[in-house]
Amino acid sequence: MKKISISIFLLLFGIVLKAQEPTKVPDQNPDYKKSENKYTKGQEKTLQGMNTTEQKTYKAYDWTESKNEKKVERVAFRRKKQLARINNICHVRGCNNMNRYHTHPIFHRR
Amino acid sequence: MRSIKVLTLLTVILFSMSCAHKVSRIEPTETPDISGKWNNTDSRLTADEMIKQCLSGGWLSEFTDKKGKKPVVIVGMVSNKSHEHIEAETFIKDLERAFINTSKVGLVQSGKKREEMRAEKGDQQSNASVSTMKKFGLENGADFILQGSINSIVDAYKRKKTVTYQINLELTNIETNEMVWIGDKKISKYVKN
C-alpha cells in the first residue's frame, strides 16, 4: 500500500514538473534558456530607444560657415576684451570717478 | 510744405510696410528649398519611396503565404549619423500610416508609448471593474522589427557645397534574425552661397 502511494505521488510530482516545463519546439537550440535569461533581465534600457531617432550627428566642414563662425568669435573676443579693460579701470580707480574716461591711457589713444 | 509732409508720411508708411514681419501659408507639398538643409520635401520624398519599396517587397507576400496572416511590425531605433539634426519620425509615421491604411501589415506600439500603455494596464488592475479590466500577457508579438540609419556626405569648397543624404530602413525577422527588406533613398543637393 505504501509503495503504491509513493509511486502515485512520484507520478503526480513528475506530471506537475513536466507541465511546468516550457514546450520545446523542434530544432530549438538546447541552450536557449541562457539567452532567454540574459535578455529577459534588464532589457528596459535597451528598449527605451525604440521608436526614436538617435542623434549621432557630426560637424561637417563648410568653408563659408567656418569663416562666419571665426568672424563671430573675433567680434565676441574683442567685446570681451573691451569689457574686461573697462572693468579693470573700475577696479583700480573706482567706478564713481567721473573722470576715469579721460584719465585712462586707453581713451587717450583716441 | 504740406506736400512734403504727405510725402514723408507716405515714405515712412512704405518703409514700415516693407520691414514688417510677413507670414504666408503654403502647401505642405510645396516647401521651397531655403538653406539647402534637410526639409519637409526630403522627408516626404523619403516616405513616398519607402512606402512604395516596402509594400511591393517580396517579404510581404512570402510571409502571408507561409503563415496565412498579415505580418506584425514593430518600429525600432533609427540612428541619425548625418551632419544635421534630422527627426526620422516624420517619414516613419508616414510609413506606419501606409501600413495601417493598406491593411497589409499590422503594427504594434513600441518605446515610451508602449510603456505608457502598460502603465495604464497596470493602473486598471486596481481601479477598473473586472469586466473591463485588460489583462497582461495578451499583447501581439511582432514578427518583424523596422530599424534604420541616416548618413550624409558633405563636400564643400568656398561658396559651393554638395550634400548627399542616404536613408536606409531595414526589416528583420525577429525569430530568425533574417533581414528581409532594405529600403534605400538617396537625396543629393548642390548649394551655392
PDB file of C-alpha atoms in Angstrom:
ATOM      1  CA  MET A   1       0.000   0.000   0.000  1.00  0.00           C
ATOM      2  CA  LYS A   2       2.828   2.318   0.995  1.00  0.00           C
ATOM      3  CA  LYS A   3       4.718   1.501  -2.198  1.00  0.00           C
ATOM      4  CA  ILE A   4       1.677   2.257  -4.311  1.00  0.00           C
ATOM      5  CA  SER A   5       1.064   5.637  -2.639  1.00  0.00           C
ATOM      6  CA  ILE A   6       4.742   6.621  -3.073  1.00  0.00           C
ATOM      7  CA  SER A   7       4.686   5.654  -6.723  1.00  0.00           C
ATOM      8  CA  ILE A   8       1.431   7.635  -7.252  1.00  0.00           C
ATOM      9  CA  PHE A   9       2.996  10.650  -5.509  1.00  0.00           C
ATOM     10  CA  LEU A  10       6.118  10.430  -7.669  1.00  0.00           C
ATOM     11  CA  LEU A  11       3.990  10.091 -10.788  1.00  0.00           C
ATOM     12  CA  LEU A  12       1.939  13.165  -9.863  1.00  0.00           C
ATOM     13  CA  PHE A  13       5.112  15.077  -8.999  1.00  0.00           C
ATOM     14  CA  GLY A  14       6.573  14.153 -12.375  1.00  0.00           C
ATOM     15  CA  ILE A  15       3.422  15.266 -14.178  1.00  0.00           C
ATOM     16  CA  VAL A  16       3.492  18.645 -12.381  1.00  0.00           C
ATOM     17  CA  LEU A  17       7.164  19.138 -13.235  1.00  0.00           C
ATOM     18  CA  LYS A  18       6.540  18.220 -16.872  1.00  0.00           C
ATOM     19  CA  ALA A  19       3.599  20.650 -17.045  1.00  0.00           C
ATOM     20  CA  GLN A  20       5.772  23.486 -15.731  1.00  0.00           C
ATOM     21  CA  GLU A  21       8.476  22.833 -18.305  1.00  0.00           C
ATOM     22  CA  PRO A  22       8.005  25.046 -21.383  1.00  0.00           C
ATOM     23  CA  THR A  23       7.064  23.179 -24.522  1.00  0.00           C
ATOM     24  CA  LYS A  24      10.065  22.699 -26.746  1.00  0.00           C
ATOM     25  CA  VAL A  25       9.911  23.442 -30.407  1.00  0.00           C
ATOM     26  CA  PRO A  26      11.673  21.006 -32.763  1.00  0.00           C
ATOM     27  CA  ASP A  27      15.172  22.138 -33.814  1.00  0.00           C
ATOM     28  CA  GLN A  28      15.305  24.615 -30.920  1.00  0.00           C
ATOM     29  CA  ASN A  29      18.753  25.335 -29.511  1.00  0.00           C
ATOM     30  CA  PRO A  30      19.109  23.328 -26.240  1.00  0.00           C
ATOM     31  CA  ASP A  31      20.900  26.290 -24.634  1.00  0.00           C
ATOM     32  CA  TYR A  32      18.097  28.713 -25.431  1.00  0.00           C
ATOM     33  CA  LYS A  33      17.433  29.252 -21.706  1.00  0.00           C
ATOM     34  CA  LYS A  34      20.780  31.052 -21.316  1.00  0.00           C
ATOM     35  CA  SER A  35      19.838  33.596 -23.922  1.00  0.00           C
ATOM     36  CA  GLU A  36      16.287  33.875 -22.605  1.00  0.00           C
ATOM     37  CA  ASN A  37      17.521  34.621 -19.083  1.00  0.00           C
ATOM     38  CA  LYS A  38      20.056  37.126 -20.372  1.00  0.00           C
ATOM     39  CA  TYR A  39      17.576  39.132 -22.395  1.00  0.00           C
ATOM     40  CA  THR A  40      14.585  38.990 -20.055  1.00  0.00           C
ATOM     41  CA  LYS A  41      16.506  40.810 -17.326  1.00  0.00           C
ATOM     42  CA  GLY A  42      17.308  44.498 -17.645  1.00  0.00           C
ATOM     43  CA  GLN A  43      16.060  44.889 -21.209  1.00  0.00           C
ATOM     44  CA  GLU A  44      14.140  48.086 -20.357  1.00  0.00           C
ATOM     45  CA  LYS A  45      17.159  50.291 -21.020  1.00  0.00           C
ATOM     46  CA  THR A  46      17.721  48.806 -24.469  1.00  0.00           C
ATOM     47  CA  LEU A  47      14.090  49.116 -25.417  1.00  0.00           C
ATOM     48  CA  GLN A  48      13.773  52.733 -24.276  1.00  0.00           C
ATOM     49  CA  GLY A  49      15.323  53.910 -27.536  1.00  0.00           C
ATOM     50  CA  MET A  50      12.736  52.177 -29.694  1.00  0.00           C
ATOM     51  CA  ASN A  51      10.623  54.365 -31.943  1.00  0.00           C
ATOM     52  CA  THR A  52      13.082  57.237 -31.517  1.00  0.00           C
ATOM     53  CA  THR A  53      15.845  58.793 -33.586  1.00  0.00           C
ATOM     54  CA  GLU A  54      19.255  58.507 -32.015  1.00  0.00           C
ATOM     55  CA  GLN A  55      21.153  61.687 -32.906  1.00  0.00           C
ATOM     56  CA  LYS A  56      24.784  60.860 -33.592  1.00  0.00           C
ATOM     57  CA  THR A  57      25.454  63.844 -35.815  1.00  0.00           C
ATOM     58  CA  TYR A  58      28.890  65.066 -36.867  1.00  0.00           C
ATOM     59  CA  LYS A  59      30.124  68.553 -37.764  1.00  0.00           C
ATOM     60  CA  ALA A  60      30.799  68.847 -41.458  1.00  0.00           C
ATOM     61  CA  TYR A  61      33.424  71.358 -42.579  1.00  0.00           C
ATOM     62  CA  ASP A  62      31.874  74.200 -44.550  1.00  0.00           C
ATOM     63  CA  TRP A  63      34.171  76.961 -45.780  1.00  0.00           C
ATOM     64  CA  THR A  64      31.564  79.757 -45.585  1.00  0.00           C
ATOM     65  CA  GLU A  65      30.159  78.670 -42.235  1.00  0.00           C
ATOM     66  CA  SER A  66      33.651  78.342 -40.795  1.00  0.00           C
ATOM     67  CA  LYS A  67      34.509  81.868 -41.965  1.00  0.00           C
ATOM     68  CA  ASN A  68      31.351  83.285 -40.380  1.00  0.00           C
ATOM     69  CA  GLU A  69      31.990  81.423 -37.136  1.00  0.00           C
ATOM     70  CA  LYS A  70      35.513  82.831 -36.943  1.00  0.00           C
ATOM     71  CA  LYS A  71      34.151  86.336 -37.524  1.00  0.00           C
ATOM     72  CA  VAL A  72      31.574  85.962 -34.740  1.00  0.00           C
ATOM     73  CA  GLU A  73      34.246  84.582 -32.423  1.00  0.00           C
ATOM     74  CA  ARG A  74      36.562  87.519 -33.205  1.00  0.00           C
ATOM     75  CA  VAL A  75      33.860  90.106 -32.500  1.00  0.00           C
ATOM     76  CA  ALA A  76      32.883  88.382 -29.246  1.00  0.00           C
ATOM     77  CA  PHE A  77      36.522  88.223 -28.142  1.00  0.00           C
ATOM     78  CA  ARG A  78      37.047  91.947 -28.848  1.00  0.00           C
ATOM     79  CA  ARG A  79      33.914  92.861 -26.919  1.00  0.00           C
ATOM     80  CA  LYS A  80      35.005  90.684 -24.007  1.00  0.00           C
ATOM     81  CA  LYS A  81      38.448  92.269 -24.027  1.00  0.00           C
ATOM     82  CA  GLN A  82      36.980  95.764 -24.062  1.00  0.00           C
ATOM     83  CA  LEU A  83      34.636  94.942 -21.184  1.00  0.00           C
ATOM     84  CA  ALA A  84      37.497  93.450 -19.210  1.00  0.00           C
ATOM     85  CA  ARG A  85      39.508  96.634 -19.719  1.00  0.00           C
ATOM     86  CA  ILE A  86      36.645  98.853 -18.529  1.00  0.00           C
ATOM     87  CA  ASN A  87      36.040  96.640 -15.503  1.00  0.00           C
ATOM     88  CA  ASN A  88      39.730  96.781 -14.717  1.00  0.00           C
ATOM     89  CA  ILE A  89      39.630 100.591 -14.678  1.00  0.00           C
ATOM     90  CA  CYS A  90      36.692 100.500 -12.284  1.00  0.00           C
ATOM     91  CA  HIS A  91      38.558  98.110 -10.077  1.00  0.00           C
ATOM     92  CA  VAL A  92      41.703 100.246  -9.975  1.00  0.00           C
ATOM     93  CA  ARG A  93      40.288 103.769  -9.889  1.00  0.00           C
ATOM     94  CA  GLY A  94      36.778 103.175  -8.583  1.00  0.00           C
ATOM     95  CA  CYS A  95      33.625 103.395 -10.704  1.00  0.00           C
ATOM     96  CA  ASN A  96      32.408 106.598  -9.048  1.00  0.00           C
ATOM     97  CA  ASN A  97      35.219 108.608 -10.519  1.00  0.00           C
ATOM     98  CA  MET A  98      33.557 110.518 -13.376  1.00  0.00           C
ATOM     99  CA  ASN A  99      36.863 111.499 -14.913  1.00  0.00           C
ATOM    100  CA  ARG A 100      38.033 107.913 -15.463  1.00  0.00           C
ATOM    101  CA  TYR A 101      37.224 108.022 -19.193  1.00  0.00           C
ATOM    102  CA  HIS A 102      39.552 110.965 -19.671  1.00  0.00           C
ATOM    103  CA  THR A 103      42.365 109.792 -17.428  1.00  0.00           C
ATOM    104  CA  HIS A 104      42.856 106.190 -18.592  1.00  0.00           C
ATOM    105  CA  PRO A 105      45.536 105.577 -21.273  1.00  0.00           C
ATOM    106  CA  ILE A 106      43.110 103.543 -23.487  1.00  0.00           C
ATOM    107  CA  PHE A 107      40.988 106.587 -24.066  1.00  0.00           C
ATOM    108  CA  HIS A 108      43.995 108.819 -24.585  1.00  0.00           C
ATOM    109  CA  ARG A 109      44.884 106.924 -27.726  1.00  0.00           C
ATOM    110  CA  ARG A 110      41.664 108.016 -29.454  1.00  0.00           C
TER     111      ARG A 110
ATOM    112  CA  MET B   1       5.101 122.460 -47.197  1.00  0.00           C
ATOM    113  CA  ARG B   2       2.042 120.242 -46.923  1.00  0.00           C
ATOM    114  CA  SER B   3       3.122 118.096 -49.854  1.00  0.00           C
ATOM    115  CA  ILE B   4       6.486 117.499 -48.177  1.00  0.00           C
ATOM    116  CA  LYS B   5       4.698 116.293 -45.027  1.00  0.00           C
ATOM    117  CA  VAL B   6       2.460 113.947 -47.041  1.00  0.00           C
ATOM    118  CA  LEU B   7       5.452 112.586 -48.939  1.00  0.00           C
ATOM    119  CA  THR B   8       7.372 111.984 -45.709  1.00  0.00           C
ATOM    120  CA  LEU B   9       4.385 110.203 -44.184  1.00  0.00           C
ATOM    121  CA  LEU B  10       3.979 108.017 -47.253  1.00  0.00           C
ATOM    122  CA  THR B  11       7.670 107.142 -47.247  1.00  0.00           C
ATOM    123  CA  VAL B  12       7.512 106.201 -43.561  1.00  0.00           C
ATOM    124  CA  ILE B  13       4.406 104.023 -44.168  1.00  0.00           C
ATOM    125  CA  LEU B  14       6.006 102.299 -47.154  1.00  0.00           C
ATOM    126  CA  PHE B  15       9.254 101.721 -45.266  1.00  0.00           C
ATOM    127  CA  SER B  16       7.446 100.271 -42.249  1.00  0.00           C
ATOM    128  CA  MET B  17       5.375  98.015 -44.527  1.00  0.00           C
ATOM    129  CA  SER B  18       8.459  96.662 -46.244  1.00  0.00           C
ATOM    130  CA  CYS B  19      10.121  95.902 -42.892  1.00  0.00           C
ATOM    131  CA  ALA B  20       7.031  94.234 -41.371  1.00  0.00           C
ATOM    132  CA  HIS B  21       7.159  90.582 -40.412  1.00  0.00           C
ATOM    133  CA  LYS B  22       5.310  88.686 -43.124  1.00  0.00           C
ATOM    134  CA  VAL B  23       3.829  85.199 -42.972  1.00  0.00           C
ATOM    135  CA  SER B  24       2.180  83.472 -45.887  1.00  0.00           C
ATOM    136  CA  ARG B  25       0.711  80.000 -45.942  1.00  0.00           C
ATOM    137  CA  ILE B  26       1.976  77.407 -48.380  1.00  0.00           C
ATOM    138  CA  GLU B  27       1.006  73.854 -49.236  1.00  0.00           C
ATOM    139  CA  PRO B  28       2.974  71.229 -47.260  1.00  0.00           C
ATOM    140  CA  THR B  29       3.831  69.632 -50.603  1.00  0.00           C
ATOM    141  CA  GLU B  30       5.392  72.841 -51.905  1.00  0.00           C
ATOM    142  CA  THR B  31       8.150  73.507 -49.365  1.00  0.00           C
ATOM    143  CA  PRO B  32      10.777  75.624 -51.129  1.00  0.00           C
ATOM    144  CA  ASP B  33      14.473  74.967 -50.563  1.00  0.00           C
ATOM    145  CA  ILE B  34      15.783  77.883 -48.491  1.00  0.00           C
ATOM    146  CA  SER B  35      19.026  76.933 -46.774  1.00  0.00           C
ATOM    147  CA  GLY B  36      19.704  73.658 -48.532  1.00  0.00           C
ATOM    148  CA  LYS B  37      19.335  71.723 -45.295  1.00  0.00           C
ATOM    149  CA  TRP B  38      17.038  68.733 -44.723  1.00  0.00           C
ATOM    150  CA  ASN B  39      13.436  69.886 -45.032  1.00  0.00           C
ATOM    151  CA  ASN B  40       9.848  68.774 -45.432  1.00  0.00           C
ATOM    152  CA  THR B  41      10.279  67.894 -49.120  1.00  0.00           C
ATOM    153  CA  ASP B  42      13.138  65.499 -48.310  1.00  0.00           C
ATOM    154  CA  SER B  43      11.073  63.827 -45.611  1.00  0.00           C
ATOM    155  CA  ARG B  44       8.090  63.470 -47.954  1.00  0.00           C
ATOM    156  CA  LEU B  45      10.205  62.083 -50.813  1.00  0.00           C
ATOM    157  CA  THR B  46      11.786  59.564 -48.426  1.00  0.00           C
ATOM    158  CA  ALA B  47       8.394  58.492 -47.074  1.00  0.00           C
ATOM    159  CA  ASP B  48       6.926  58.041 -50.592  1.00  0.00           C
ATOM    160  CA  GLU B  49       9.888  55.974 -51.740  1.00  0.00           C
ATOM    161  CA  MET B  50       9.961  53.826 -48.594  1.00  0.00           C
ATOM    162  CA  ILE B  51       6.216  53.108 -48.735  1.00  0.00           C
ATOM    163  CA  LYS B  52       6.499  52.108 -52.401  1.00  0.00           C
ATOM    164  CA  GLN B  53       9.513  49.874 -51.818  1.00  0.00           C
ATOM    165  CA  CYS B  54       8.254  48.281 -48.611  1.00  0.00           C
ATOM    166  CA  LEU B  55       4.728  47.402 -49.723  1.00  0.00           C
ATOM    167  CA  SER B  56       5.906  45.975 -53.039  1.00  0.00           C
ATOM    168  CA  GLY B  57       8.662  43.885 -51.432  1.00  0.00           C
ATOM    169  CA  GLY B  58       8.620  40.088 -51.714  1.00  0.00           C
ATOM    170  CA  TRP B  59       8.784  39.645 -47.946  1.00  0.00           C
ATOM    171  CA  LEU B  60       5.128  40.602 -47.529  1.00  0.00           C
ATOM    172  CA  SER B  61       3.595  38.035 -49.882  1.00  0.00           C
ATOM    173  CA  GLU B  62       6.088  35.399 -48.734  1.00  0.00           C
ATOM    174  CA  PHE B  63       5.131  35.830 -45.091  1.00  0.00           C
ATOM    175  CA  THR B  64       1.389  35.963 -45.810  1.00  0.00           C
ATOM    176  CA  ASP B  65       1.556  32.795 -47.930  1.00  0.00           C
ATOM    177  CA  LYS B  66       3.639  30.949 -45.350  1.00  0.00           C
ATOM    178  CA  LYS B  67       1.814  31.942 -42.176  1.00  0.00           C
ATOM    179  CA  GLY B  68      -1.634  32.736 -43.516  1.00  0.00           C
ATOM    180  CA  LYS B  69      -1.818  36.048 -41.652  1.00  0.00           C
ATOM    181  CA  LYS B  70      -0.542  39.558 -42.122  1.00  0.00           C
ATOM    182  CA  PRO B  71       2.883  40.322 -40.605  1.00  0.00           C
ATOM    183  CA  VAL B  72       3.150  42.398 -37.442  1.00  0.00           C
ATOM    184  CA  VAL B  73       5.871  45.041 -37.393  1.00  0.00           C
ATOM    185  CA  ILE B  74       7.434  46.984 -34.507  1.00  0.00           C
ATOM    186  CA  VAL B  75       9.410  50.183 -35.077  1.00  0.00           C
ATOM    187  CA  GLY B  76      12.878  50.113 -33.557  1.00  0.00           C
ATOM    188  CA  MET B  77      15.562  52.765 -33.406  1.00  0.00           C
ATOM    189  CA  VAL B  78      16.715  54.963 -36.253  1.00  0.00           C
ATOM    190  CA  SER B  79      20.274  56.316 -35.967  1.00  0.00           C
ATOM    191  CA  ASN B  80      20.981  59.727 -37.400  1.00  0.00           C
ATOM    192  CA  LYS B  81      24.660  59.719 -38.326  1.00  0.00           C
ATOM    193  CA  SER B  82      24.436  62.697 -40.663  1.00  0.00           C
ATOM    194  CA  HIS B  83      25.754  66.222 -40.043  1.00  0.00           C
ATOM    195  CA  GLU B  84      22.280  67.694 -39.428  1.00  0.00           C
ATOM    196  CA  HIS B  85      19.554  67.228 -36.875  1.00  0.00           C
ATOM    197  CA  ILE B  86      17.002  65.025 -38.638  1.00  0.00           C
ATOM    198  CA  GLU B  87      13.919  63.607 -36.993  1.00  0.00           C
ATOM    199  CA  ALA B  88      13.099  60.255 -38.586  1.00  0.00           C
ATOM    200  CA  GLU B  89       9.645  60.161 -37.045  1.00  0.00           C
ATOM    201  CA  THR B  90       8.293  62.388 -39.831  1.00  0.00           C
ATOM    202  CA  PHE B  91       8.788  59.754 -42.527  1.00  0.00           C
ATOM    203  CA  ILE B  92       8.442  56.733 -40.240  1.00  0.00           C
ATOM    204  CA  LYS B  93       4.948  57.911 -39.304  1.00  0.00           C
ATOM    205  CA  ASP B  94       4.024  58.182 -42.997  1.00  0.00           C
ATOM    206  CA  LEU B  95       5.201  54.610 -43.463  1.00  0.00           C
ATOM    207  CA  GLU B  96       3.223  53.420 -40.426  1.00  0.00           C
ATOM    208  CA  ARG B  97       0.124  55.189 -41.726  1.00  0.00           C
ATOM    209  CA  ALA B  98       0.527  53.407 -45.075  1.00  0.00           C
ATOM    210  CA  PHE B  99       0.816  50.056 -43.249  1.00  0.00           C
ATOM    211  CA  ILE B 100      -2.433  50.654 -41.409  1.00  0.00           C
ATOM    212  CA  ASN B 101      -4.331  52.191 -44.349  1.00  0.00           C
ATOM    213  CA  THR B 102      -3.495  49.336 -46.715  1.00  0.00           C
ATOM    214  CA  SER B 103      -4.310  46.732 -44.001  1.00  0.00           C
ATOM    215  CA  LYS B 104      -1.456  44.622 -45.350  1.00  0.00           C
ATOM    216  CA  VAL B 105       0.796  44.985 -42.321  1.00  0.00           C
ATOM    217  CA  GLY B 106      -0.064  45.060 -38.632  1.00  0.00           C
ATOM    218  CA  LEU B 107       1.723  47.381 -36.213  1.00  0.00           C
ATOM    219  CA  VAL B 108       2.425  47.170 -32.511  1.00  0.00           C
ATOM    220  CA  GLN B 109       3.329  50.040 -30.245  1.00  0.00           C
ATOM    221  CA  SER B 110       6.909  50.475 -29.055  1.00  0.00           C
ATOM    222  CA  GLY B 111       9.112  52.716 -26.937  1.00  0.00           C
ATOM    223  CA  LYS B 112       7.650  55.205 -24.496  1.00  0.00           C
ATOM    224  CA  LYS B 113       4.115  54.800 -25.825  1.00  0.00           C
ATOM    225  CA  ARG B 114       4.199  51.102 -25.045  1.00  0.00           C
ATOM    226  CA  GLU B 115       5.446  51.865 -21.540  1.00  0.00           C
ATOM    227  CA  GLU B 116       2.536  54.263 -21.071  1.00  0.00           C
ATOM    228  CA  MET B 117       0.102  51.653 -22.360  1.00  0.00           C
ATOM    229  CA  ARG B 118       1.444  49.056 -19.924  1.00  0.00           C
ATOM    230  CA  ALA B 119       1.301  51.544 -17.076  1.00  0.00           C
ATOM    231  CA  GLU B 120      -2.362  52.207 -17.902  1.00  0.00           C
ATOM    232  CA  LYS B 121      -2.974  48.446 -17.910  1.00  0.00           C
ATOM    233  CA  GLY B 122      -1.274  48.229 -14.536  1.00  0.00           C
ATOM    234  CA  ASP B 123      -3.490  51.014 -13.226  1.00  0.00           C
ATOM    235  CA  GLN B 124      -6.576  49.195 -14.462  1.00  0.00           C
ATOM    236  CA  GLN B 125      -5.673  46.151 -12.343  1.00  0.00           C
ATOM    237  CA  SER B 126      -6.536  48.046  -9.181  1.00  0.00           C
ATOM    238  CA  ASN B 127      -9.013  50.666 -10.433  1.00  0.00           C
ATOM    239  CA  ALA B 128     -11.114  49.264 -13.303  1.00  0.00           C
ATOM    240  CA  SER B 129     -14.064  46.904 -12.944  1.00  0.00           C
ATOM    241  CA  VAL B 130     -13.287  43.220 -13.503  1.00  0.00           C
ATOM    242  CA  SER B 131     -15.364  43.072 -16.687  1.00  0.00           C
ATOM    243  CA  THR B 132     -13.495  45.977 -18.327  1.00  0.00           C
ATOM    244  CA  MET B 133     -10.022  45.346 -16.891  1.00  0.00           C
ATOM    245  CA  LYS B 134      -7.427  44.462 -19.549  1.00  0.00           C
ATOM    246  CA  LYS B 135      -5.169  41.525 -18.828  1.00  0.00           C
ATOM    247  CA  PHE B 136      -1.393  41.370 -19.053  1.00  0.00           C
ATOM    248  CA  GLY B 137       0.349  38.911 -21.308  1.00  0.00           C
ATOM    249  CA  LEU B 138      -2.038  39.133 -24.235  1.00  0.00           C
ATOM    250  CA  GLU B 139      -0.118  41.535 -26.438  1.00  0.00           C
ATOM    251  CA  ASN B 140       0.553  40.736 -30.070  1.00  0.00           C
ATOM    252  CA  GLY B 141       4.165  39.730 -30.598  1.00  0.00           C
ATOM    253  CA  ALA B 142       5.835  41.420 -33.552  1.00  0.00           C
ATOM    254  CA  ASP B 143       7.155  39.293 -36.407  1.00  0.00           C
ATOM    255  CA  PHE B 144       9.466  41.968 -37.802  1.00  0.00           C
ATOM    256  CA  ILE B 145      11.413  44.934 -36.469  1.00  0.00           C
ATOM    257  CA  LEU B 146      11.982  48.078 -38.510  1.00  0.00           C
ATOM    258  CA  GLN B 147      15.309  49.819 -37.869  1.00  0.00           C
ATOM    259  CA  GLY B 148      17.190  52.410 -39.817  1.00  0.00           C
ATOM    260  CA  SER B 149      20.043  54.818 -40.284  1.00  0.00           C
ATOM    261  CA  ILE B 150      20.594  58.218 -41.868  1.00  0.00           C
ATOM    262  CA  ASN B 151      24.024  59.099 -43.256  1.00  0.00           C
ATOM    263  CA  SER B 152      25.356  62.098 -45.126  1.00  0.00           C
ATOM    264  CA  ILE B 153      28.355  63.052 -47.222  1.00  0.00           C
ATOM    265  CA  VAL B 154      29.356  66.719 -47.438  1.00  0.00           C
ATOM    266  CA  ASP B 155      31.771  68.195 -49.926  1.00  0.00           C
ATOM    267  CA  ALA B 156      32.286  71.951 -49.558  1.00  0.00           C
ATOM    268  CA  TYR B 157      34.713  74.462 -51.023  1.00  0.00           C
ATOM    269  CA  LYS B 158      34.360  78.218 -50.663  1.00  0.00           C
ATOM    270  CA  ARG B 159      30.778  79.037 -51.586  1.00  0.00           C
ATOM    271  CA  LYS B 160      29.895  75.713 -53.207  1.00  0.00           C
ATOM    272  CA  LYS B 161      28.656  72.669 -51.377  1.00  0.00           C
ATOM    273  CA  THR B 162      27.222  69.271 -52.282  1.00  0.00           C
ATOM    274  CA  VAL B 163      25.334  67.210 -49.729  1.00  0.00           C
ATOM    275  CA  THR B 164      24.177  63.631 -50.188  1.00  0.00           C
ATOM    276  CA  TYR B 165      21.847  62.008 -47.710  1.00  0.00           C
ATOM    277  CA  GLN B 166      21.396  58.267 -47.606  1.00  0.00           C
ATOM    278  CA  ILE B 167      18.431  56.886 -45.705  1.00  0.00           C
ATOM    279  CA  ASN B 168      18.253  53.158 -45.072  1.00  0.00           C
ATOM    280  CA  LEU B 169      15.463  51.257 -43.406  1.00  0.00           C
ATOM    281  CA  GLU B 170      15.800  47.573 -42.615  1.00  0.00           C
ATOM    282  CA  LEU B 171      13.178  44.994 -41.772  1.00  0.00           C
ATOM    283  CA  THR B 172      14.402  41.987 -39.818  1.00  0.00           C
ATOM    284  CA  ASN B 173      12.586  38.812 -38.859  1.00  0.00           C
ATOM    285  CA  ILE B 174      12.756  38.779 -35.051  1.00  0.00           C
ATOM    286  CA  GLU B 175      12.592  34.994 -34.772  1.00  0.00           C
ATOM    287  CA  THR B 176      15.164  34.067 -37.386  1.00  0.00           C
ATOM    288  CA  ASN B 177      17.280  37.275 -37.366  1.00  0.00           C
ATOM    289  CA  GLU B 178      16.937  37.254 -41.156  1.00  0.00           C
ATOM    290  CA  MET B 179      16.927  40.620 -42.892  1.00  0.00           C
ATOM    291  CA  VAL B 180      14.038  40.512 -45.318  1.00  0.00           C
ATOM    292  CA  TRP B 181      13.943  44.023 -46.755  1.00  0.00           C
ATOM    293  CA  ILE B 182      16.233  47.048 -47.048  1.00  0.00           C
ATOM    294  CA  GLY B 183      14.750  50.334 -48.151  1.00  0.00           C
ATOM    295  CA  ASP B 184      17.066  52.913 -49.627  1.00  0.00           C
ATOM    296  CA  LYS B 185      16.680  56.549 -50.578  1.00  0.00           C
ATOM    297  CA  LYS B 186      19.438  58.896 -51.700  1.00  0.00           C
ATOM    298  CA  ILE B 187      18.993  62.661 -51.907  1.00  0.00           C
ATOM    299  CA  SER B 188      21.685  64.905 -53.371  1.00  0.00           C
ATOM    300  CA  LYS B 189      21.818  68.694 -53.249  1.00  0.00           C
ATOM    301  CA  TYR B 190      24.074  71.334 -54.720  1.00  0.00           C
ATOM    302  CA  VAL B 191      24.163  74.524 -52.660  1.00  0.00           C
ATOM    303  CA  LYS B 192      25.787  77.757 -53.816  1.00  0.00           C
ATOM    304  CA  ASN B 193      26.007  80.577 -51.282  1.00  0.00           C
TER     305      ASN B 193
END
